[in-house]
Amino acid sequence: KLYSIHKGKPFYDSLINYITSDKVVVCVLEADTDKLIDIVRKMNGKTNPAEAEPGTIRGDFGLVMEANVIHASDSIESVNREMPIFFTKEELE
């Protein structure tokens, strides 16, 4: 469900194969700032690890676009769509 927005795109099958090839850790971060999404995405680095700065998660650990190590929501709308995929309402309270 998380990547259903990419269904039909050329990289979809390899993305799904990668993301389901092993265990994943899912977490929700909360902070007293409206900049949290920007902060986390900056720490992650550009989506393409080849373009990500050294010192970012993808820059240091990413392999290729489909195996770029980490996912982070890009907007509050994405957060609200993605959280229920992994967590119940009770788990998020």
PDB file with one MODEL, atoms N, CA, C and O in Angstrom:
MODEL        1
ATOM      1  N   LYS A   1       0.814  -1.206   0.000  1.00  0.00           N
ATOM      2  CA  LYS A   1       0.000   0.000   0.000  1.00  0.00           C
ATOM      3  C   LYS A   1       0.856   1.267   0.000  1.00  0.00           C
ATOM      4  O   LYS A   1       0.497   2.257  -0.638  1.00  0.00           O
ATOM      5  N   LEU A   2       1.967   1.242   0.701  1.00  0.00           N
ATOM      6  CA  LEU A   2       2.784   2.447   0.836  1.00  0.00           C
ATOM      7  C   LEU A   2       3.202   3.004  -0.521  1.00  0.00           C
ATOM      8  O   LEU A   2       3.172   4.217  -0.732  1.00  0.00           O
ATOM      9  N   TYR A   3       3.587   2.134  -1.430  1.00  0.00           N
ATOM     10  CA  TYR A   3       4.093   2.581  -2.718  1.00  0.00           C
ATOM     11  C   TYR A   3       3.095   2.395  -3.852  1.00  0.00           C
ATOM     12  O   TYR A   3       3.483   2.400  -5.020  1.00  0.00           O
ATOM     13  N   SER A   4       1.820   2.232  -3.530  1.00  0.00           N
ATOM     14  CA  SER A   4       0.801   2.048  -4.566  1.00  0.00           C
ATOM     15  C   SER A   4       0.726   3.258  -5.501  1.00  0.00           C
ATOM     16  O   SER A   4       0.289   3.128  -6.644  1.00  0.00           O
ATOM     17  N   ILE A   5       1.143   4.418  -5.030  1.00  0.00           N
ATOM     18  CA  ILE A   5       1.139   5.611  -5.884  1.00  0.00           C
ATOM     19  C   ILE A   5       2.120   5.479  -7.055  1.00  0.00           C
ATOM     20  O   ILE A   5       2.029   6.225  -8.030  1.00  0.00           O
ATOM     21  N   HIS A   6       3.051   4.532  -6.958  1.00  0.00           N
ATOM     22  CA  HIS A   6       4.038   4.323  -8.022  1.00  0.00           C
ATOM     23  C   HIS A   6       3.676   3.158  -8.945  1.00  0.00           C
ATOM     24  O   HIS A   6       4.417   2.852  -9.880  1.00  0.00           O
ATOM     25  N   LYS A   7       2.545   2.512  -8.686  1.00  0.00           N
ATOM     26  CA  LYS A   7       2.136   1.363  -9.507  1.00  0.00           C
ATOM     27  C   LYS A   7       2.071   1.784 -10.975  1.00  0.00           C
ATOM     28  O   LYS A   7       1.518   2.830 -11.314  1.00  0.00           O
ATOM     29  N   GLY A   8       2.648   0.948 -11.832  1.00  0.00           N
ATOM     30  CA  GLY A   8       2.667   1.240 -13.257  1.00  0.00           C
ATOM     31  C   GLY A   8       3.917   1.964 -13.721  1.00  0.00           C
ATOM     32  O   GLY A   8       4.166   2.057 -14.923  1.00  0.00           O
ATOM     33  N   LYS A   9       4.704   2.475 -12.793  1.00  0.00           N
ATOM     34  CA  LYS A   9       5.948   3.153 -13.165  1.00  0.00           C
ATOM     35  C   LYS A   9       7.032   2.100 -13.403  1.00  0.00           C
ATOM     36  O   LYS A   9       6.960   1.007 -12.841  1.00  0.00           O
ATOM     37  N   PRO A  10       8.026   2.412 -14.223  1.00  0.00           N
ATOM     38  CA  PRO A  10       9.047   1.421 -14.587  1.00  0.00           C
ATOM     39  C   PRO A  10       9.798   0.814 -13.400  1.00  0.00           C
ATOM     40  O   PRO A  10      10.224  -0.339 -13.472  1.00  0.00           O
ATOM     41  N   PHE A  11       9.964   1.551 -12.333  1.00  0.00           N
ATOM     42  CA  PHE A  11      10.747   1.075 -11.189  1.00  0.00           C
ATOM     43  C   PHE A  11       9.910   0.368 -10.129  1.00  0.00           C
ATOM     44  O   PHE A  11      10.457  -0.111  -9.135  1.00  0.00           O
ATOM     45  N   TYR A  12       8.596   0.293 -10.321  1.00  0.00           N
ATOM     46  CA  TYR A  12       7.696  -0.223  -9.280  1.00  0.00           C
ATOM     47  C   TYR A  12       8.049  -1.644  -8.839  1.00  0.00           C
ATOM     48  O   TYR A  12       8.172  -1.899  -7.640  1.00  0.00           O
ATOM     49  N   ASP A  13       8.214  -2.566  -9.776  1.00  0.00           N
ATOM     50  CA  ASP A  13       8.482  -3.966  -9.407  1.00  0.00           C
ATOM     51  C   ASP A  13       9.782  -4.109  -8.624  1.00  0.00           C
ATOM     52  O   ASP A  13       9.824  -4.828  -7.625  1.00  0.00           O
ATOM     53  N   SER A  14      10.840  -3.437  -9.061  1.00  0.00           N
ATOM     54  CA  SER A  14      12.108  -3.559  -8.337  1.00  0.00           C
ATOM     55  C   SER A  14      12.013  -2.887  -6.964  1.00  0.00           C
ATOM     56  O   SER A  14      12.643  -3.351  -6.013  1.00  0.00           O
ATOM     57  N   LEU A  15      11.249  -1.823  -6.844  1.00  0.00           N
ATOM     58  CA  LEU A  15      11.036  -1.171  -5.552  1.00  0.00           C
ATOM     59  C   LEU A  15      10.325  -2.115  -4.590  1.00  0.00           C
ATOM     60  O   LEU A  15      10.740  -2.255  -3.440  1.00  0.00           O
ATOM     61  N   ILE A  16       9.268  -2.758  -5.047  1.00  0.00           N
ATOM     62  CA  ILE A  16       8.517  -3.692  -4.206  1.00  0.00           C
ATOM     63  C   ILE A  16       9.382  -4.893  -3.840  1.00  0.00           C
ATOM     64  O   ILE A  16       9.355  -5.345  -2.695  1.00  0.00           O
ATOM     65  N   ASN A  17      10.144  -5.412  -4.791  1.00  0.00           N
ATOM     66  CA  ASN A  17      11.048  -6.533  -4.486  1.00  0.00           C
ATOM     67  C   ASN A  17      12.041  -6.147  -3.400  1.00  0.00           C
ATOM     68  O   ASN A  17      12.300  -6.937  -2.492  1.00  0.00           O
ATOM     69  N   TYR A  18      12.596  -4.954  -3.481  1.00  0.00           N
ATOM     70  CA  TYR A  18      13.563  -4.504  -2.480  1.00  0.00           C
ATOM     71  C   TYR A  18      12.910  -4.320  -1.117  1.00  0.00           C
ATOM     72  O   TYR A  18      13.410  -4.830  -0.115  1.00  0.00           O
ATOM     73  N   ILE A  19      11.807  -3.601  -1.074  1.00  0.00           N
ATOM     74  CA  ILE A  19      11.203  -3.239   0.207  1.00  0.00           C
ATOM     75  C   ILE A  19      10.631  -4.459   0.926  1.00  0.00           C
ATOM     76  O   ILE A  19      10.471  -4.438   2.146  1.00  0.00           O
ATOM     77  N   THR A  20      10.327  -5.509   0.191  1.00  0.00           N
ATOM     78  CA  THR A  20       9.793  -6.724   0.819  1.00  0.00           C
ATOM     79  C   THR A  20      10.851  -7.819   0.952  1.00  0.00           C
ATOM     80  O   THR A  20      10.522  -8.948   1.318  1.00  0.00           O
ATOM     81  N   SER A  21      12.099  -7.507   0.665  1.00  0.00           N
ATOM     82  CA  SER A  21      13.155  -8.521   0.691  1.00  0.00           C
ATOM     83  C   SER A  21      13.691  -8.807   2.089  1.00  0.00           C
ATOM     84  O   SER A  21      14.408  -9.789   2.286  1.00  0.00           O
ATOM     85  N   ASP A  22      13.357  -7.969   3.053  1.00  0.00           N
ATOM     86  CA  ASP A  22      13.874  -8.154   4.406  1.00  0.00           C
ATOM     87  C   ASP A  22      12.967  -7.415   5.380  1.00  0.00           C
ATOM     88  O   ASP A  22      11.961  -6.826   4.985  1.00  0.00           O
ATOM     89  N   LYS A  23      13.327  -7.451   6.629  1.00  0.00           N
ATOM     90  CA  LYS A  23      12.568  -6.748   7.659  1.00  0.00           C
ATOM     91  C   LYS A  23      12.759  -5.240   7.506  1.00  0.00           C
ATOM     92  O   LYS A  23      13.768  -4.773   6.977  1.00  0.00           O
ATOM     93  N   VAL A  24      11.771  -4.498   7.981  1.00  0.00           N
ATOM     94  CA  VAL A  24      11.873  -3.042   7.995  1.00  0.00           C
ATOM     95  C   VAL A  24      11.554  -2.534   9.393  1.00  0.00           C
ATOM     96  O   VAL A  24      10.877  -3.208  10.169  1.00  0.00           O
ATOM     97  N   VAL A  25      12.034  -1.368   9.700  1.00  0.00           N
ATOM     98  CA  VAL A  25      11.714  -0.696  10.957  1.00  0.00           C
ATOM     99  C   VAL A  25      10.848   0.506  10.593  1.00  0.00           C
ATOM    100  O   VAL A  25      11.219   1.325   9.752  1.00  0.00           O
ATOM    101  N   VAL A  26       9.707   0.598  11.229  1.00  0.00           N
ATOM    102  CA  VAL A  26       8.785   1.695  10.959  1.00  0.00           C
ATOM    103  C   VAL A  26       8.635   2.514  12.234  1.00  0.00           C
ATOM    104  O   VAL A  26       8.437   1.959  13.315  1.00  0.00           O
ATOM    105  N   CYS A  27       8.727   3.817  12.108  1.00  0.00           N
ATOM    106  CA  CYS A  27       8.536   4.671  13.279  1.00  0.00           C
ATOM    107  C   CYS A  27       7.847   5.960  12.864  1.00  0.00           C
ATOM    108  O   CYS A  27       7.862   6.353  11.698  1.00  0.00           O
ATOM    109  N   VAL A  28       7.256   6.592  13.834  1.00  0.00           N
ATOM    110  CA  VAL A  28       6.642   7.902  13.649  1.00  0.00           C
ATOM    111  C   VAL A  28       7.393   8.859  14.563  1.00  0.00           C
ATOM    112  O   VAL A  28       7.525   8.612  15.762  1.00  0.00           O
ATOM    113  N   LEU A  29       7.877   9.936  13.999  1.00  0.00           N
ATOM    114  CA  LEU A  29       8.588  10.943  14.781  1.00  0.00           C
ATOM    115  C   LEU A  29       7.646  12.099  15.087  1.00  0.00           C
ATOM    116  O   LEU A  29       6.799  12.467  14.273  1.00  0.00           O
ATOM    117  N   GLU A  30       7.813  12.655  16.261  1.00  0.00           N
ATOM    118  CA  GLU A  30       6.999  13.792  16.674  1.00  0.00           C
ATOM    119  C   GLU A  30       7.924  14.824  17.305  1.00  0.00           C
ATOM    120  O   GLU A  30       8.807  14.477  18.089  1.00  0.00           O
ATOM    121  N   ALA A  31       7.722  16.072  16.968  1.00  0.00           N
ATOM    122  CA  ALA A  31       8.556  17.133  17.532  1.00  0.00           C
ATOM    123  C   ALA A  31       7.754  18.421  17.617  1.00  0.00           C
ATOM    124  O   ALA A  31       6.736  18.586  16.944  1.00  0.00           O
ATOM    125  N   ASP A  32       8.222  19.307  18.438  1.00  0.00           N
ATOM    126  CA  ASP A  32       7.563  20.591  18.634  1.00  0.00           C
ATOM    127  C   ASP A  32       8.079  21.596  17.605  1.00  0.00           C
ATOM    128  O   ASP A  32       8.622  22.644  17.955  1.00  0.00           O
ATOM    129  N   THR A  33       7.900  21.255  16.332  1.00  0.00           N
ATOM    130  CA  THR A  33       8.307  22.139  15.244  1.00  0.00           C
ATOM    131  C   THR A  33       7.485  21.811  14.012  1.00  0.00           C
ATOM    132  O   THR A  33       7.099  20.661  13.805  1.00  0.00           O
ATOM    133  N   ASP A  34       7.220  22.806  13.203  1.00  0.00           N
ATOM    134  CA  ASP A  34       6.519  22.554  11.947  1.00  0.00           C
ATOM    135  C   ASP A  34       7.512  22.258  10.824  1.00  0.00           C
ATOM    136  O   ASP A  34       7.122  22.137   9.663  1.00  0.00           O
ATOM    137  N   LYS A  35       8.769  22.144  11.164  1.00  0.00           N
ATOM    138  CA  LYS A  35       9.831  21.881  10.184  1.00  0.00           C
ATOM    139  C   LYS A  35      10.329  20.433  10.223  1.00  0.00           C
ATOM    140  O   LYS A  35      11.314  20.110   9.558  1.00  0.00           O
ATOM    141  N   LEU A  36       9.677  19.568  10.978  1.00  0.00           N
ATOM    142  CA  LEU A  36      10.180  18.204  11.156  1.00  0.00           C
ATOM    143  C   LEU A  36      10.328  17.460   9.831  1.00  0.00           C
ATOM    144  O   LEU A  36      11.336  16.787   9.613  1.00  0.00           O
ATOM    145  N   ILE A  37       9.347  17.571   8.953  1.00  0.00           N
ATOM    146  CA  ILE A  37       9.437  16.882   7.663  1.00  0.00           C
ATOM    147  C   ILE A  37      10.672  17.362   6.910  1.00  0.00           C
ATOM    148  O   ILE A  37      11.415  16.546   6.365  1.00  0.00           O
ATOM    149  N   ASP A  38      10.900  18.665   6.871  1.00  0.00           N
ATOM    150  CA  ASP A  38      12.075  19.208   6.179  1.00  0.00           C
ATOM    151  C   ASP A  38      13.380  18.737   6.819  1.00  0.00           C
ATOM    152  O   ASP A  38      14.334  18.402   6.118  1.00  0.00           O
ATOM    153  N   ILE A  39      13.417  18.714   8.140  1.00  0.00           N
ATOM    154  CA  ILE A  39      14.624  18.288   8.863  1.00  0.00           C
ATOM    155  C   ILE A  39      14.949  16.830   8.553  1.00  0.00           C
ATOM    156  O   ILE A  39      16.094  16.496   8.248  1.00  0.00           O
ATOM    157  N   VAL A  40      13.942  15.968   8.633  1.00  0.00           N
ATOM    158  CA  VAL A  40      14.158  14.537   8.390  1.00  0.00           C
ATOM    159  C   VAL A  40      14.550  14.297   6.938  1.00  0.00           C
ATOM    160  O   VAL A  40      15.452  13.504   6.667  1.00  0.00           O
ATOM    161  N   ARG A  41      13.897  14.961   6.014  1.00  0.00           N
ATOM    162  CA  ARG A  41      14.228  14.758   4.601  1.00  0.00           C
ATOM    163  C   ARG A  41      15.643  15.258   4.286  1.00  0.00           C
ATOM    164  O   ARG A  41      16.322  14.684   3.434  1.00  0.00           O
ATOM    165  N   LYS A  42      16.087  16.306   4.956  1.00  0.00           N
ATOM    166  CA  LYS A  42      17.465  16.777   4.771  1.00  0.00           C
ATOM    167  C   LYS A  42      18.458  15.749   5.316  1.00  0.00           C
ATOM    168  O   LYS A  42      19.493  15.498   4.699  1.00  0.00           O
ATOM    169  N   MET A  43      18.146  15.154   6.473  1.00  0.00           N
ATOM    170  CA  MET A  43      19.010  14.104   7.040  1.00  0.00           C
ATOM    171  C   MET A  43      19.073  12.897   6.107  1.00  0.00           C
ATOM    172  O   MET A  43      20.118  12.258   5.983  1.00  0.00           O
ATOM    173  N   ASN A  44      17.956  12.585   5.453  1.00  0.00           N
ATOM    174  CA  ASN A  44      17.907  11.433   4.550  1.00  0.00           C
ATOM    175  C   ASN A  44      18.745  11.653   3.304  1.00  0.00           C
ATOM    176  O   ASN A  44      19.376  10.715   2.817  1.00  0.00           O
ATOM    177  N   GLY A  45      18.767  12.857   2.782  1.00  0.00           N
ATOM    178  CA  GLY A  45      19.457  13.142   1.532  1.00  0.00           C
ATOM    179  C   GLY A  45      18.532  12.969   0.343  1.00  0.00           C
ATOM    180  O   GLY A  45      17.389  12.536   0.491  1.00  0.00           O
ATOM    181  N   LYS A  46      19.028  13.308  -0.832  1.00  0.00           N
ATOM    182  CA  LYS A  46      18.236  13.196  -2.056  1.00  0.00           C
ATOM    183  C   LYS A  46      17.806  11.753  -2.276  1.00  0.00           C
ATOM    184  O   LYS A  46      18.485  10.818  -1.850  1.00  0.00           O
ATOM    185  N   THR A  47      16.666  11.583  -2.949  1.00  0.00           N
ATOM    186  CA  THR A  47      16.102  10.253  -3.193  1.00  0.00           C
ATOM    187  C   THR A  47      17.094   9.350  -3.912  1.00  0.00           C
ATOM    188  O   THR A  47      17.205   8.170  -3.581  1.00  0.00           O
ATOM    189  N   ASN A  48      17.809   9.883  -4.884  1.00  0.00           N
ATOM    190  CA  ASN A  48      18.814   9.113  -5.609  1.00  0.00           C
ATOM    191  C   ASN A  48      20.121   9.152  -4.814  1.00  0.00           C
ATOM    192  O   ASN A  48      20.737  10.211  -4.693  1.00  0.00           O
ATOM    193  N   PRO A  49      20.548   8.009  -4.273  1.00  0.00           N
ATOM    194  CA  PRO A  49      21.777   7.990  -3.472  1.00  0.00           C
ATOM    195  C   PRO A  49      23.000   8.539  -4.206  1.00  0.00           C
ATOM    196  O   PRO A  49      23.906   9.081  -3.573  1.00  0.00           O
ATOM    197  N   ALA A  50      23.034   8.406  -5.529  1.00  0.00           N
ATOM    198  CA  ALA A  50      24.169   8.920  -6.300  1.00  0.00           C
ATOM    199  C   ALA A  50      24.238  10.445  -6.244  1.00  0.00           C
ATOM    200  O   ALA A  50      25.300  11.027  -6.459  1.00  0.00           O
ATOM    201  N   GLU A  51      23.110  11.089  -5.956  1.00  0.00           N
ATOM    202  CA  GLU A  51      23.055  12.546  -5.877  1.00  0.00           C
ATOM    203  C   GLU A  51      23.023  13.056  -4.437  1.00  0.00           C
ATOM    204  O   GLU A  51      23.086  14.262  -4.201  1.00  0.00           O
ATOM    205  N   ALA A  52      22.926  12.137  -3.477  1.00  0.00           N
ATOM    206  CA  ALA A  52      22.816  12.526  -2.066  1.00  0.00           C
ATOM    207  C   ALA A  52      24.178  12.936  -1.511  1.00  0.00           C
ATOM    208  O   ALA A  52      25.204  12.338  -1.835  1.00  0.00           O
ATOM    209  N   GLU A  53      24.165  13.946  -0.685  1.00  0.00           N
ATOM    210  CA  GLU A  53      25.392  14.444  -0.066  1.00  0.00           C
ATOM    211  C   GLU A  53      25.981  13.418   0.899  1.00  0.00           C
ATOM    212  O   GLU A  53      25.232  12.724   1.586  1.00  0.00           O
ATOM    213  N   PRO A  54      27.311  13.310   0.963  1.00  0.00           N
ATOM    214  CA  PRO A  54      27.930  12.501   2.013  1.00  0.00           C
ATOM    215  C   PRO A  54      27.494  13.043   3.376  1.00  0.00           C
ATOM    216  O   PRO A  54      27.324  14.250   3.552  1.00  0.00           O
ATOM    217  N   GLY A  55      27.320  12.147   4.318  1.00  0.00           N
ATOM    218  CA  GLY A  55      26.857  12.553   5.638  1.00  0.00           C
ATOM    219  C   GLY A  55      25.356  12.442   5.801  1.00  0.00           C
ATOM    220  O   GLY A  55      24.838  12.565   6.911  1.00  0.00           O
ATOM    221  N   THR A  56      24.638  12.206   4.680  1.00  0.00           N
ATOM    222  CA  THR A  56      23.209  11.927   4.771  1.00  0.00           C
ATOM    223  C   THR A  56      23.027  10.407   4.791  1.00  0.00           C
ATOM    224  O   THR A  56      23.938   9.662   4.430  1.00  0.00           O
ATOM    225  N   ILE A  57      21.867   9.966   5.207  1.00  0.00           N
ATOM    226  CA  ILE A  57      21.618   8.519   5.288  1.00  0.00           C
ATOM    227  C   ILE A  57      21.757   7.879   3.914  1.00  0.00           C
ATOM    228  O   ILE A  57      22.436   6.861   3.774  1.00  0.00           O
ATOM    229  N   ARG A  58      21.128   8.456   2.908  1.00  0.00           N
ATOM    230  CA  ARG A  58      21.221   7.877   1.559  1.00  0.00           C
ATOM    231  C   ARG A  58      22.604   8.071   0.951  1.00  0.00           C
ATOM    232  O   ARG A  58      23.093   7.201   0.231  1.00  0.00           O
ATOM    233  N   GLY A  59      23.229   9.193   1.233  1.00  0.00           N
ATOM    234  CA  GLY A  59      24.566   9.437   0.705  1.00  0.00           C
ATOM    235  C   GLY A  59      25.584   8.453   1.236  1.00  0.00           C
ATOM    236  O   GLY A  59      26.519   8.081   0.527  1.00  0.00           O
ATOM    237  N   ASP A  60      25.413   8.027   2.480  1.00  0.00           N
ATOM    238  CA  ASP A  60      26.364   7.100   3.091  1.00  0.00           C
ATOM    239  C   ASP A  60      25.982   5.632   2.917  1.00  0.00           C
ATOM    240  O   ASP A  60      26.858   4.771   2.846  1.00  0.00           O
ATOM    241  N   PHE A  61      24.679   5.339   2.849  1.00  0.00           N
ATOM    242  CA  PHE A  61      24.250   3.938   2.872  1.00  0.00           C
ATOM    243  C   PHE A  61      23.400   3.506   1.682  1.00  0.00           C
ATOM    244  O   PHE A  61      23.188   2.308   1.495  1.00  0.00           O
ATOM    245  N   GLY A  62      22.908   4.438   0.874  1.00  0.00           N
ATOM    246  CA  GLY A  62      22.054   4.088  -0.254  1.00  0.00           C
ATOM    247  C   GLY A  62      22.834   3.409  -1.360  1.00  0.00           C
ATOM    248  O   GLY A  62      24.026   3.657  -1.542  1.00  0.00           O
ATOM    249  N   LEU A  63      22.151   2.553  -2.094  1.00  0.00           N
ATOM    250  CA  LEU A  63      22.772   1.833  -3.200  1.00  0.00           C
ATOM    251  C   LEU A  63      22.345   2.418  -4.540  1.00  0.00           C
ATOM    252  O   LEU A  63      23.165   2.960  -5.281  1.00  0.00           O
ATOM    253  N   VAL A  64      21.074   2.307  -4.838  1.00  0.00           N
ATOM    254  CA  VAL A  64      20.486   2.828  -6.073  1.00  0.00           C
ATOM    255  C   VAL A  64      19.110   3.381  -5.723  1.00  0.00           C
ATOM    256  O   VAL A  64      18.667   3.251  -4.583  1.00  0.00           O
ATOM    257  N   MET A  65      18.436   3.990  -6.676  1.00  0.00           N
ATOM    258  CA  MET A  65      17.123   4.592  -6.413  1.00  0.00           C
ATOM    259  C   MET A  65      16.179   3.637  -5.687  1.00  0.00           C
ATOM    260  O   MET A  65      15.554   4.015  -4.696  1.00  0.00           O
ATOM    261  N   GLU A  66      16.074   2.404  -6.176  1.00  0.00           N
ATOM    262  CA  GLU A  66      15.123   1.454  -5.604  1.00  0.00           C
ATOM    263  C   GLU A  66      15.588   0.895  -4.266  1.00  0.00           C
ATOM    264  O   GLU A  66      14.791   0.308  -3.534  1.00  0.00           O
ATOM    265  N   ALA A  67      16.852   1.065  -3.939  1.00  0.00           N
ATOM    266  CA  ALA A  67      17.398   0.570  -2.667  1.00  0.00           C
ATOM    267  C   ALA A  67      18.087   1.731  -1.962  1.00  0.00           C
ATOM    268  O   ALA A  67      19.284   1.689  -1.676  1.00  0.00           O
ATOM    269  N   ASN A  68      17.301   2.767  -1.689  1.00  0.00           N
ATOM    270  CA  ASN A  68      17.901   3.982  -1.133  1.00  0.00           C
ATOM    271  C   ASN A  68      17.797   4.067   0.389  1.00  0.00           C
ATOM    272  O   ASN A  68      17.950   5.144   0.966  1.00  0.00           O
ATOM    273  N   VAL A  69      17.538   2.944   1.029  1.00  0.00           N
ATOM    274  CA  VAL A  69      17.669   2.745   2.469  1.00  0.00           C
ATOM    275  C   VAL A  69      16.510   3.243   3.319  1.00  0.00           C
ATOM    276  O   VAL A  69      16.128   2.566   4.273  1.00  0.00           O
ATOM    277  N   ILE A  70      15.941   4.392   3.010  1.00  0.00           N
ATOM    278  CA  ILE A  70      15.006   5.005   3.957  1.00  0.00           C
ATOM    279  C   ILE A  70      13.852   5.687   3.226  1.00  0.00           C
ATOM    280  O   ILE A  70      13.996   6.179   2.107  1.00  0.00           O
ATOM    281  N   HIS A  71      12.716   5.697   3.892  1.00  0.00           N
ATOM    282  CA  HIS A  71      11.548   6.415   3.381  1.00  0.00           C
ATOM    283  C   HIS A  71      11.143   7.449   4.418  1.00  0.00           C
ATOM    284  O   HIS A  71      11.188   7.183   5.619  1.00  0.00           O
ATOM    285  N   ALA A  72      10.755   8.604   3.961  1.00  0.00           N
ATOM    286  CA  ALA A  72      10.197   9.626   4.850  1.00  0.00           C
ATOM    287  C   ALA A  72       9.078  10.338   4.106  1.00  0.00           C
ATOM    288  O   ALA A  72       9.202  10.643   2.920  1.00  0.00           O
ATOM    289  N   SER A  73       8.014  10.593   4.796  1.00  0.00           N
ATOM    290  CA  SER A  73       6.886  11.299   4.197  1.00  0.00           C
ATOM    291  C   SER A  73       7.326  12.680   3.726  1.00  0.00           C
ATOM    292  O   SER A  73       8.154  13.331   4.363  1.00  0.00           O
ATOM    293  N   ASP A  74       6.759  13.120   2.599  1.00  0.00           N
ATOM    294  CA  ASP A  74       7.145  14.412   2.035  1.00  0.00           C
ATOM    295  C   ASP A  74       6.189  15.548   2.377  1.00  0.00           C
ATOM    296  O   ASP A  74       6.441  16.702   2.031  1.00  0.00           O
ATOM    297  N   SER A  75       5.094  15.221   3.057  1.00  0.00           N
ATOM    298  CA  SER A  75       4.112  16.249   3.417  1.00  0.00           C
ATOM    299  C   SER A  75       3.235  15.720   4.544  1.00  0.00           C
ATOM    300  O   SER A  75       3.229  14.521   4.823  1.00  0.00           O
ATOM    301  N   ILE A  76       2.506  16.601   5.182  1.00  0.00           N
ATOM    302  CA  ILE A  76       1.593  16.168   6.241  1.00  0.00           C
ATOM    303  C   ILE A  76       0.484  15.296   5.650  1.00  0.00           C
ATOM    304  O   ILE A  76      -0.023  14.395   6.319  1.00  0.00           O
ATOM    305  N   GLU A  77       0.111  15.561   4.404  1.00  0.00           N
ATOM    306  CA  GLU A  77      -0.890  14.718   3.740  1.00  0.00           C
ATOM    307  C   GLU A  77      -0.362  13.296   3.583  1.00  0.00           C
ATOM    308  O   GLU A  77      -1.100  12.334   3.797  1.00  0.00           O
ATOM    309  N   SER A  78       0.893  13.159   3.215  1.00  0.00           N
ATOM    310  CA  SER A  78       1.506  11.830   3.100  1.00  0.00           C
ATOM    311  C   SER A  78       1.591  11.153   4.459  1.00  0.00           C
ATOM    312  O   SER A  78       1.334   9.955   4.574  1.00  0.00           O
ATOM    313  N   VAL A  79       1.946  11.908   5.481  1.00  0.00           N
ATOM    314  CA  VAL A  79       1.994  11.362   6.845  1.00  0.00           C
ATOM    315  C   VAL A  79       0.637  10.768   7.200  1.00  0.00           C
ATOM    316  O   VAL A  79       0.553   9.635   7.673  1.00  0.00           O
ATOM    317  N   ASN A  80      -0.415  11.532   6.971  1.00  0.00           N
ATOM    318  CA  ASN A  80      -1.759  11.083   7.327  1.00  0.00           C
ATOM    319  C   ASN A  80      -2.220   9.889   6.499  1.00  0.00           C
ATOM    320  O   ASN A  80      -3.029   9.091   6.974  1.00  0.00           O
ATOM    321  N   ARG A  81      -1.726   9.752   5.278  1.00  0.00           N
ATOM    322  CA  ARG A  81      -2.053   8.598   4.435  1.00  0.00           C
ATOM    323  C   ARG A  81      -1.219   7.379   4.824  1.00  0.00           C
ATOM    324  O   ARG A  81      -1.718   6.254   4.790  1.00  0.00           O
ATOM    325  N   GLU A  82       0.037   7.591   5.191  1.00  0.00           N
ATOM    326  CA  GLU A  82       0.973   6.492   5.418  1.00  0.00           C
ATOM    327  C   GLU A  82       0.901   5.887   6.818  1.00  0.00           C
ATOM    328  O   GLU A  82       1.057   4.675   6.959  1.00  0.00           O
ATOM    329  N   MET A  83       0.671   6.684   7.846  1.00  0.00           N
ATOM    330  CA  MET A  83       0.656   6.144   9.216  1.00  0.00           C
ATOM    331  C   MET A  83      -0.337   4.998   9.395  1.00  0.00           C
ATOM    332  O   MET A  83       0.019   3.988  10.002  1.00  0.00           O
ATOM    333  N   PRO A  84      -1.571   5.112   8.890  1.00  0.00           N
ATOM    334  CA  PRO A  84      -2.525   4.010   9.089  1.00  0.00           C
ATOM    335  C   PRO A  84      -2.154   2.719   8.354  1.00  0.00           C
ATOM    336  O   PRO A  84      -2.717   1.664   8.646  1.00  0.00           O
ATOM    337  N   ILE A  85      -1.234   2.787   7.424  1.00  0.00           N
ATOM    338  CA  ILE A  85      -0.771   1.570   6.750  1.00  0.00           C
ATOM    339  C   ILE A  85      -0.037   0.675   7.746  1.00  0.00           C
ATOM    340  O   ILE A  85      -0.101  -0.550   7.651  1.00  0.00           O
ATOM    341  N   PHE A  86       0.652   1.285   8.693  1.00  0.00           N
ATOM    342  CA  PHE A  86       1.499   0.543   9.620  1.00  0.00           C
ATOM    343  C   PHE A  86       0.981   0.492  11.053  1.00  0.00           C
ATOM    344  O   PHE A  86       1.311  -0.434  11.795  1.00  0.00           O
ATOM    345  N   PHE A  87       0.183   1.464  11.449  1.00  0.00           N
ATOM    346  CA  PHE A  87      -0.222   1.575  12.848  1.00  0.00           C
ATOM    347  C   PHE A  87      -1.727   1.741  12.979  1.00  0.00           C
ATOM    348  O   PHE A  87      -2.375   2.356  12.131  1.00  0.00           O
ATOM    349  N   THR A  88      -2.275   1.184  14.056  1.00  0.00           N
ATOM    350  CA  THR A  88      -3.679   1.425  14.376  1.00  0.00           C
ATOM    351  C   THR A  88      -3.803   2.788  15.044  1.00  0.00           C
ATOM    352  O   THR A  88      -2.812   3.362  15.495  1.00  0.00           O
ATOM    353  N   LYS A  89      -5.003   3.288  15.101  1.00  0.00           N
ATOM    354  CA  LYS A  89      -5.255   4.574  15.764  1.00  0.00           C
ATOM    355  C   LYS A  89      -4.811   4.513  17.222  1.00  0.00           C
ATOM    356  O   LYS A  89      -4.235   5.469  17.741  1.00  0.00           O
ATOM    357  N   GLU A  90      -5.079   3.391  17.877  1.00  0.00           N
ATOM    358  CA  GLU A  90      -4.702   3.218  19.286  1.00  0.00           C
ATOM    359  C   GLU A  90      -3.186   3.249  19.470  1.00  0.00           C
ATOM    360  O   GLU A  90      -2.695   3.799  20.455  1.00  0.00           O
ATOM    361  N   GLU A  91      -2.457   2.676  18.552  1.00  0.00           N
ATOM    362  CA  GLU A  91      -0.992   2.670  18.653  1.00  0.00           C
ATOM    363  C   GLU A  91      -0.407   4.075  18.505  1.00  0.00           C
ATOM    364  O   GLU A  91       0.686   4.354  18.996  1.00  0.00           O
ATOM    365  N   LEU A  92      -1.123   4.930  17.843  1.00  0.00           N
ATOM    366  CA  LEU A  92      -0.629   6.283  17.604  1.00  0.00           C
ATOM    367  C   LEU A  92      -1.037   7.273  18.684  1.00  0.00           C
ATOM    368  O   LEU A  92      -0.606   8.426  18.660  1.00  0.00           O
ATOM    369  N   GLU A  93      -1.858   6.842  19.628  1.00  0.00           N
ATOM    370  CA  GLU A  93      -2.299   7.744  20.703  1.00  0.00           C
ATOM    371  C   GLU A  93      -1.287   7.808  21.816  1.00  0.00           C
ATOM    372  O   GLU A  93      -1.496   8.518  22.800  1.00  0.00           O
TER     373      GLU A  93
ENDMDL
END
